[in-house]
Amino acid sequence: MPLGDGRRVLRRRGSDAARAASAAFDSPTTRGLFDPTTRVFWAVDTFATPLPDPHAAIADLDPEFWANGLALFALGAVSPWLSLVDEKKYSAFVDRTQSLDIATIASCHSPVIEGHYIEQAFNRIRELPSLEALVLPDQSVLDQIIAATSQLPT
């Protein structure tokens, strides 16, 4: 069922869910999914960030670490093409996604995002196209990690 803005309602076993593409995605076929009944948005990789502890909540992350982590994943792995997008169109798309009345964001590689963190998360995603490209680790860093982890303890 069309929603009028390119999204569709998916009906499955009595549940409605609005399909919406995620703002930062790694493939044209990657799509987010919003369930208006629970107000949960499955955001795929959009809000990916490094997690120092797999049990960490979003409130446990240092705000600067979180912002840098979102940029690292988005620009360095998930969506390196973001610097090429039309920022006005991108921002309008992020606004449209954020307007879904989301209560909870579930995402790969991220703690669950709820409450006032949702607005912060969208604000950070909105900034991505204007950020400078990150300097990513290279082969020398991998060589150092292998050397450090392959030594037997003394």
XYZ file of N, CA, C and O in Angstrom:
616
model
N 0.848 -1.170 0.000
C 0.000 0.000 0.000
C 0.899 1.240 0.000
O 1.717 1.405 0.897
N 0.790 2.123 -0.970
C 1.633 3.322 -1.017
C 1.328 4.270 0.137
O 0.196 4.406 0.564
N 2.361 4.930 0.642
C 2.191 5.928 1.687
C 2.253 7.342 1.120
O 2.102 8.292 1.849
N 2.523 7.486 -0.169
C 2.516 8.790 -0.794
C 3.886 9.433 -0.922
O 4.045 10.426 -1.600
N 4.890 8.903 -0.271
C 6.213 9.514 -0.359
C 7.272 8.487 -0.741
O 8.431 8.612 -0.390
N 6.871 7.450 -1.443
C 7.823 6.447 -1.879
C 7.918 5.263 -0.939
O 8.458 4.232 -1.279
N 7.380 5.408 0.276
C 7.380 4.282 1.206
C 6.137 3.450 0.948
O 5.191 3.893 0.338
N 6.153 2.242 1.424
C 5.006 1.361 1.280
C 4.717 0.699 2.612
O 5.606 0.519 3.417
N 3.466 0.353 2.831
C 3.097 -0.433 3.997
C 3.156 -1.888 3.593
O 2.623 -2.283 2.561
N 3.833 -2.671 4.384
C 3.914 -4.105 4.148
C 2.942 -4.779 5.106
O 2.974 -4.517 6.297
N 2.085 -5.611 4.601
C 1.129 -6.309 5.462
C 1.553 -7.760 5.554
O 1.722 -8.433 4.560
N 1.714 -8.204 6.785
C 2.099 -9.594 7.001
C 1.488 -10.061 8.319
O 1.794 -9.509 9.366
N 0.649 -11.043 8.250
C 0.023 -11.633 9.435
C -0.582 -10.587 10.349
O -0.341 -10.569 11.551
N -1.311 -9.653 9.797
C -2.018 -8.659 10.590
C -1.169 -7.513 11.103
O -1.648 -6.663 11.816
N 0.081 -7.459 10.751
C 0.961 -6.386 11.211
C 1.306 -5.484 10.038
O 1.591 -5.948 8.951
N 1.254 -4.191 10.251
C 1.657 -3.231 9.227
C 3.064 -2.743 9.542
O 3.413 -2.515 10.686
N 3.857 -2.569 8.534
C 5.195 -2.019 8.711
C 5.496 -1.137 7.519
O 5.209 -1.500 6.390
N 6.029 0.041 7.773
C 6.398 0.937 6.684
C 7.843 0.678 6.311
O 8.716 0.663 7.167
N 8.079 0.440 5.055
C 9.439 0.225 4.563
C 10.015 1.584 4.206
O 9.375 2.394 3.564
N 11.232 1.817 4.619
C 11.897 3.071 4.273
C 13.377 2.793 4.116
O 13.957 2.061 4.901
N 13.977 3.357 3.108
C 15.423 3.181 2.937
C 16.131 3.894 4.069
O 15.704 4.944 4.518
N 17.209 3.320 4.552
C 18.010 3.966 5.585
C 18.787 5.115 4.969
O 19.107 5.102 3.795
N 19.123 6.088 5.780
C 19.812 7.275 5.277
C 21.222 6.974 4.784
O 21.674 7.536 3.804
N 21.915 6.139 5.474
C 23.269 5.759 5.055
C 23.268 4.249 4.908
O 23.143 3.544 5.882
N 23.335 3.788 3.692
C 23.257 2.340 3.507
C 24.359 1.883 2.585
O 24.919 2.646 1.831
N 24.684 0.604 2.680
C 25.831 0.089 1.952
C 25.486 -0.462 0.582
O 26.349 -0.919 -0.128
N 24.253 -0.415 0.217
C 23.828 -0.981 -1.056
C 22.478 -0.397 -1.420
O 21.664 -0.135 -0.541
N 22.209 -0.207 -2.687
C 20.892 0.299 -3.078
C 19.749 -0.644 -2.700
O 18.608 -0.242 -2.689
N 20.058 -1.875 -2.359
C 19.001 -2.807 -1.984
C 18.793 -2.891 -0.477
O 17.877 -3.553 -0.018
N 19.613 -2.216 0.313
C 19.454 -2.217 1.758
C 18.317 -1.278 2.126
O 18.281 -0.141 1.685
N 17.404 -1.748 2.953
C 16.259 -0.935 3.339
C 16.043 -1.013 4.839
O 16.224 -2.049 5.461
N 15.624 0.106 5.402
C 15.190 0.111 6.791
C 13.739 -0.338 6.838
O 13.063 -0.435 5.809
N 13.278 -0.615 8.028
C 11.902 -1.054 8.206
C 11.342 -0.405 9.459
O 11.954 -0.488 10.535
N 10.205 0.252 9.325
C 9.555 0.908 10.458
C 8.236 0.206 10.738
O 7.416 0.028 9.846
N 8.041 -0.186 11.992
C 6.774 -0.795 12.427
C 5.994 0.269 13.195
O 6.360 0.608 14.324
N 4.932 0.822 12.617
C 4.201 1.888 13.299
C 3.463 1.421 14.548
O 3.110 2.239 15.398
N 3.239 0.126 14.691
C 2.569 -0.391 15.887
C 3.486 -0.306 17.102
O 3.084 0.166 18.164
N 4.719 -0.738 16.942
C 5.682 -0.698 18.053
C 6.547 0.560 18.013
O 7.229 0.859 18.986
N 6.558 1.247 16.864
C 7.367 2.431 16.607
C 8.862 2.118 16.643
O 9.691 2.943 16.978
N 9.195 0.877 16.261
C 10.587 0.454 16.154
C 11.038 0.603 14.706
O 10.341 0.186 13.787
N 12.197 1.209 14.529
C 12.803 1.356 13.212
C 14.031 0.462 13.152
O 14.968 0.627 13.941
N 14.019 -0.515 12.239
C 15.184 -1.358 11.986
C 16.017 -0.601 10.960
O 15.623 -0.467 9.799
N 17.175 -0.106 11.365
C 17.967 0.817 10.552
C 19.159 0.171 9.863
O 20.035 0.878 9.363
N 19.230 -1.131 9.855
C 20.292 -1.874 9.190
C 21.644 -1.385 9.719
O 21.908 -1.502 10.896
N 22.513 -0.819 8.864
C 23.839 -0.355 9.279
C 23.922 1.155 9.489
O 25.007 1.679 9.741
N 22.816 1.864 9.382
C 22.860 3.320 9.399
C 23.544 3.899 10.627
O 24.306 4.844 10.523
N 23.322 3.362 11.798
C 23.867 3.943 13.022
C 25.023 3.124 13.593
O 25.299 3.162 14.790
N 25.728 2.410 12.727
C 26.840 1.563 13.162
C 27.931 2.387 13.835
O 28.265 3.487 13.396
N 28.468 1.850 14.909
C 29.540 2.499 15.661
C 30.350 1.420 16.369
O 29.812 0.358 16.692
N 31.634 1.659 16.621
C 32.396 0.669 17.392
C 31.800 0.526 18.796
O 31.337 1.501 19.386
N 31.830 -0.687 19.310
C 31.320 -0.943 20.655
C 32.445 -1.518 21.521
O 32.862 -2.652 21.321
N 32.922 -0.750 22.490
C 33.982 -1.253 23.345
C 33.505 -2.384 24.254
O 34.292 -3.181 24.733
N 32.210 -2.452 24.489
C 31.612 -3.490 25.333
C 30.300 -3.900 24.666
O 29.430 -3.059 24.440
N 30.129 -5.181 24.342
C 28.906 -5.596 23.651
C 27.641 -5.409 24.491
O 26.536 -5.453 23.957
N 27.792 -5.164 25.774
C 26.633 -4.950 26.646
C 26.348 -3.463 26.864
O 25.429 -3.119 27.613
N 27.116 -2.593 26.240
C 26.965 -1.148 26.444
C 25.637 -0.649 25.889
O 25.192 -1.078 24.829
N 25.047 0.262 26.624
C 23.860 0.982 26.145
C 24.353 2.258 25.471
O 25.500 2.682 25.671
N 23.497 2.870 24.697
C 23.902 4.092 23.997
C 24.323 5.168 25.004
O 25.256 5.929 24.758
N 23.679 5.206 26.171
C 24.023 6.187 27.212
C 25.416 5.934 27.798
O 26.018 6.846 28.370
N 25.931 4.720 27.651
C 27.260 4.391 28.171
C 28.387 4.904 27.278
O 29.528 4.972 27.721
N 28.078 5.234 26.041
C 29.119 5.681 25.113
C 29.422 7.159 25.328
O 28.521 7.978 25.459
N 30.706 7.483 25.330
C 31.114 8.875 25.366
C 30.567 9.550 24.105
O 30.704 8.993 23.005
N 29.927 10.720 24.216
C 29.325 11.364 23.038
C 30.304 11.581 21.882
O 29.947 11.388 20.722
N 31.547 11.967 22.188
C 32.539 12.182 21.125
C 32.932 10.846 20.475
O 33.091 10.754 19.264
N 33.077 9.815 21.299
C 33.387 8.482 20.783
C 32.272 8.012 19.851
O 32.536 7.476 18.766
N 31.031 8.232 20.256
C 29.879 7.830 19.448
C 29.870 8.584 18.113
O 29.723 7.977 17.049
N 30.041 9.900 18.164
C 30.040 10.709 16.930
C 31.151 10.268 15.986
O 30.926 10.086 14.782
N 32.333 10.071 16.536
C 33.461 9.634 15.703
C 33.246 8.219 15.181
O 33.635 7.901 14.056
N 32.637 7.372 15.993
C 32.359 6.002 15.567
C 31.358 5.943 14.427
O 31.531 5.173 13.472
N 30.310 6.769 14.515
C 29.337 6.822 13.411
C 30.023 7.254 12.122
O 29.797 6.678 11.052
N 30.876 8.267 12.220
C 31.594 8.753 11.037
C 32.556 7.691 10.512
O 32.652 7.473 9.296
N 33.255 7.015 11.418
C 34.207 5.981 11.014
C 33.516 4.877 10.218
O 33.955 4.517 9.131
N 32.418 4.355 10.752
C 31.718 3.280 10.053
C 31.094 3.777 8.751
O 31.212 3.128 7.715
N 30.416 4.921 8.809
C 29.708 5.410 7.620
C 30.672 5.763 6.491
O 30.510 5.301 5.366
N 31.661 6.587 6.792
C 32.555 7.080 5.745
C 33.670 6.105 5.399
O 34.207 6.143 4.299
N 34.004 5.232 6.337
C 35.109 4.327 6.106
C 34.705 2.952 5.623
O 35.521 2.228 5.075
N 33.443 2.581 5.794
C 33.061 1.213 5.438
C 31.681 1.126 4.788
O 31.542 0.640 3.678
N 30.674 1.607 5.467
C 29.298 1.397 5.016
C 28.939 2.266 3.811
O 28.349 1.790 2.851
N 29.276 3.542 3.867
C 28.851 4.488 2.824
C 29.955 5.466 2.452
O 29.801 6.674 2.610
N 31.071 4.994 1.926
C 32.172 5.907 1.614
C 31.818 6.930 0.539
O 32.515 7.918 0.373
N 30.727 6.732 -0.156
C 30.283 7.625 -1.219
C 29.512 8.829 -0.698
O 29.088 9.687 -1.469
N 29.294 8.952 0.620
C 28.469 10.035 1.156
C 28.973 11.426 0.805
O 28.192 12.362 0.709
N 30.273 11.578 0.598
C 30.797 12.899 0.235
C 30.330 13.335 -1.151
O 30.468 14.502 -1.518
N 29.750 12.426 -1.919
C 29.312 12.729 -3.280
C 27.826 13.075 -3.387
O 27.371 13.471 -4.458
N 27.069 12.942 -2.307
C 25.627 13.145 -2.390
C 25.270 14.620 -2.411
O 26.023 15.473 -1.945
N 24.097 14.911 -2.922
C 23.531 16.253 -2.865
C 23.048 16.430 -1.417
O 22.109 15.758 -0.983
N 23.710 17.308 -0.668
C 23.418 17.446 0.765
C 21.978 17.866 1.033
O 21.385 17.437 2.021
N 21.400 18.680 0.168
C 20.024 19.126 0.373
C 19.054 17.944 0.230
O 18.163 17.760 1.060
N 19.241 17.130 -0.805
C 18.394 15.954 -0.993
C 18.608 14.937 0.120
O 17.668 14.333 0.624
N 19.865 14.747 0.499
C 20.192 13.813 1.576
C 19.513 14.249 2.870
O 18.883 13.446 3.564
N 19.629 15.523 3.209
C 19.032 16.042 4.434
C 17.508 15.892 4.412
O 16.895 15.539 5.428
N 16.900 16.132 3.264
C 15.447 15.961 3.149
C 15.055 14.502 3.383
O 14.046 14.209 4.031
N 15.871 13.575 2.882
C 15.606 12.161 3.085
C 15.739 11.789 4.562
O 14.907 11.081 5.125
N 16.781 12.310 5.220
C 16.960 12.051 6.650
C 15.782 12.624 7.426
O 15.235 11.972 8.321
N 15.350 13.846 7.080
C 14.189 14.456 7.737
C 12.950 13.588 7.579
O 12.197 13.383 8.539
N 12.732 13.081 6.381
C 11.561 12.242 6.109
C 11.616 10.955 6.933
O 10.612 10.535 7.509
N 12.785 10.369 7.034
C 12.934 9.150 7.834
C 12.723 9.461 9.308
O 12.016 8.738 10.017
N 13.292 10.550 9.781
C 13.150 10.923 11.185
C 11.695 11.241 11.536
O 11.280 11.055 12.679
N 10.896 11.668 10.590
C 9.502 12.040 10.855
C 8.579 10.834 11.064
O 7.386 11.011 11.274
N 9.118 9.625 11.031
C 8.299 8.427 11.168
C 7.761 8.196 12.584
O 7.125 7.195 12.837
N 8.015 9.067 13.525
C 7.566 8.906 14.917
C 8.209 7.672 15.546
O 7.551 6.825 16.144
N 9.516 7.599 15.400
C 10.301 6.464 15.883
C 10.495 6.567 17.395
O 10.897 7.616 17.903
N 10.236 5.472 18.104
C 10.482 5.406 19.551
C 11.764 4.646 19.861
O 12.394 4.886 20.886
N 12.130 3.722 18.971
C 13.301 2.880 19.186
C 13.977 2.610 17.853
O 13.302 2.295 16.877
N 15.296 2.738 17.836
C 16.076 2.373 16.652
C 16.902 1.139 17.010
O 17.669 1.152 17.974
N 16.722 0.105 16.239
C 17.561 -1.089 16.334
C 18.412 -1.119 15.075
O 17.912 -0.848 13.980
N 19.682 -1.409 15.239
C 20.609 -1.334 14.123
C 21.713 -2.359 14.305
O 22.053 -2.713 15.433
N 22.289 -2.808 13.199
C 23.478 -3.656 13.297
C 24.619 -2.815 13.864
O 24.729 -1.642 13.557
N 25.447 -3.394 14.669
C 26.666 -2.741 15.139
C 26.395 -1.478 15.954
O 27.165 -0.524 15.891
N 25.317 -1.463 16.706
C 24.993 -0.306 17.540
C 24.123 -0.752 18.703
O 23.316 -1.670 18.549
N 24.257 -0.089 19.845
C 23.268 -0.337 20.889
C 21.906 0.169 20.424
O 21.816 0.973 19.487
N 20.863 -0.268 21.071
C 19.524 0.255 20.797
C 19.543 1.746 21.107
O 20.146 2.193 22.088
N 18.886 2.522 20.262
C 18.839 3.976 20.433
C 17.411 4.370 20.766
O 16.479 4.048 20.022
N 17.238 5.048 21.904
C 15.910 5.459 22.359
C 15.971 6.858 22.960
O 17.045 7.408 23.167
N 14.792 7.405 23.248
C 14.694 8.696 23.926
C 15.357 9.821 23.156
O 15.324 9.869 21.930
N 15.990 10.732 23.906
C 16.610 11.901 23.267
C 17.799 11.522 22.391
O 18.250 12.317 21.574
N 18.301 10.302 22.518
C 19.410 9.857 21.678
C 18.989 9.693 20.217
O 19.830 9.743 19.323
N 17.700 9.515 19.971
C 17.224 9.384 18.584
C 17.499 10.668 17.815
O 18.045 10.640 16.709
N 17.151 11.797 18.400
C 17.410 13.078 17.728
C 18.909 13.290 17.521
O 19.349 13.718 16.457
N 19.707 12.968 18.541
C 21.156 13.093 18.410
C 21.685 12.212 17.278
O 22.542 12.635 16.502
N 21.174 10.988 17.205
C 21.624 10.061 16.162
C 21.305 10.608 14.774
O 22.155 10.596 13.883
N 20.090 11.100 14.579
C 19.730 11.648 13.271
C 20.540 12.900 12.958
O 20.938 13.111 11.807
N 20.809 13.733 13.958
C 21.630 14.918 13.719
C 23.026 14.522 13.250
O 23.593 15.147 12.355
N 23.568 13.475 13.843
C 24.902 13.021 13.443
C 24.884 12.427 12.042
O 25.792 12.646 11.246
N 23.851 11.664 11.727
C 23.730 11.080 10.384
C 23.586 12.193 9.347
O 24.146 12.123 8.257
N 22.854 13.239 9.709
C 22.631 14.364 8.802
C 23.946 15.071 8.446
O 24.094 15.605 7.363
N 24.928 15.079 9.359
C 26.212 15.761 9.152
C 27.181 14.997 8.251
O 28.137 15.578 7.743
N 26.989 13.711 8.085
C 28.002 12.859 7.449
C 28.511 13.348 6.094
O 29.716 13.331 5.865
N 27.647 13.802 5.175
C 28.182 14.209 3.866
C 29.143 15.394 3.924
O 29.973 15.558 3.041
N 29.070 16.194 4.967
C 29.930 17.379 5.042
C 31.221 17.130 5.819
O 32.071 18.016 5.894
N 31.392 15.941 6.369
C 32.606 15.648 7.131
C 33.781 15.343 6.212
O 33.608 14.819 5.118
N 34.973 15.654 6.699
C 36.194 15.327 5.970
C 36.381 13.815 5.961
O 36.007 13.134 6.918
N 36.985 13.318 4.915
C 37.285 11.882 4.848
C 38.217 11.517 5.994
O 39.122 12.273 6.343
N 37.977 10.374 6.572
C 38.774 9.923 7.703
C 40.037 9.223 7.231
O 40.053 8.588 6.175
N 41.088 9.337 8.024
C 42.305 8.581 7.763
C 42.097 7.224 8.421
O 41.920 7.137 9.639
N 42.055 6.197 7.615
C 41.769 4.853 8.114
C 43.055 4.070 8.327
O 44.076 4.356 7.704
N 43.005 3.074 9.216
C 44.195 2.236 9.416
C 44.612 1.578 8.105
O 43.775 1.247 7.266
N 45.917 1.389 7.961
C 46.430 0.759 6.747
C 47.115 -0.560 7.092
O 47.014 -1.052 8.220
N 47.833 -1.120 6.134
C 48.481 -2.404 6.320
C 49.471 -2.387 7.480
O 49.607 -3.375 8.206
N 50.143 -1.258 7.695
C 51.130 -1.200 8.781
C 50.458 -1.385 10.145
O 51.030 -1.996 11.045
N 49.246 -0.873 10.300
C 48.510 -1.049 11.557
C 48.133 -2.516 11.735
O 48.286 -3.078 12.822
N 47.672 -3.150 10.671
C 47.351 -4.572 10.746
C 48.598 -5.387 11.096
O 48.531 -6.295 11.935
N 49.724 -5.050 10.497
C 50.975 -5.750 10.800
C 51.338 -5.609 12.278
O 51.769 -6.566 12.918
N 51.133 -4.416 12.836
C 51.417 -4.191 14.256
C 50.485 -5.018 15.143
O 50.927 -5.589 16.151
N 49.223 -5.092 14.789
C 48.256 -5.874 15.566
C 48.624 -7.350 15.533
O 48.641 -8.029 16.562
N 48.955 -7.846 14.349
C 49.345 -9.260 14.226
C 50.599 -9.535 15.035
O 50.676 -10.535 15.763
N 51.571 -8.653 14.965
C 52.814 -8.846 15.711
C 52.556 -8.845 17.220
O 53.089 -9.670 17.958
N 51.712 -7.939 17.662
C 51.430 -7.819 19.101
C 50.632 -9.013 19.618
O 50.813 -9.417 20.773
N 49.758 -9.546 18.811
C 48.908 -10.662 19.280
C 49.510 -12.022 19.029
O 49.004 -13.015 19.537
N 50.567 -12.093 18.259
C 51.148 -13.401 17.963
C 52.303 -13.756 18.887
O 52.828 -14.863 18.827
N 52.681 -12.841 19.742
C 53.770 -13.113 20.683
C 53.235 -13.907 21.871
O 52.172 -13.613 22.391
N 53.996 -14.890 22.265
C 53.616 -15.684 23.436
C 53.856 -14.873 24.695
O 54.836 -14.125 24.803
N 52.974 -15.018 25.680
C 53.192 -14.300 26.949
C 54.454 -14.818 27.630
O 54.791 -15.999 27.541
N 55.138 -13.920 28.306
C 56.379 -14.319 28.996
C 56.126 -14.599 30.454
O 55.194 -14.225 31.051
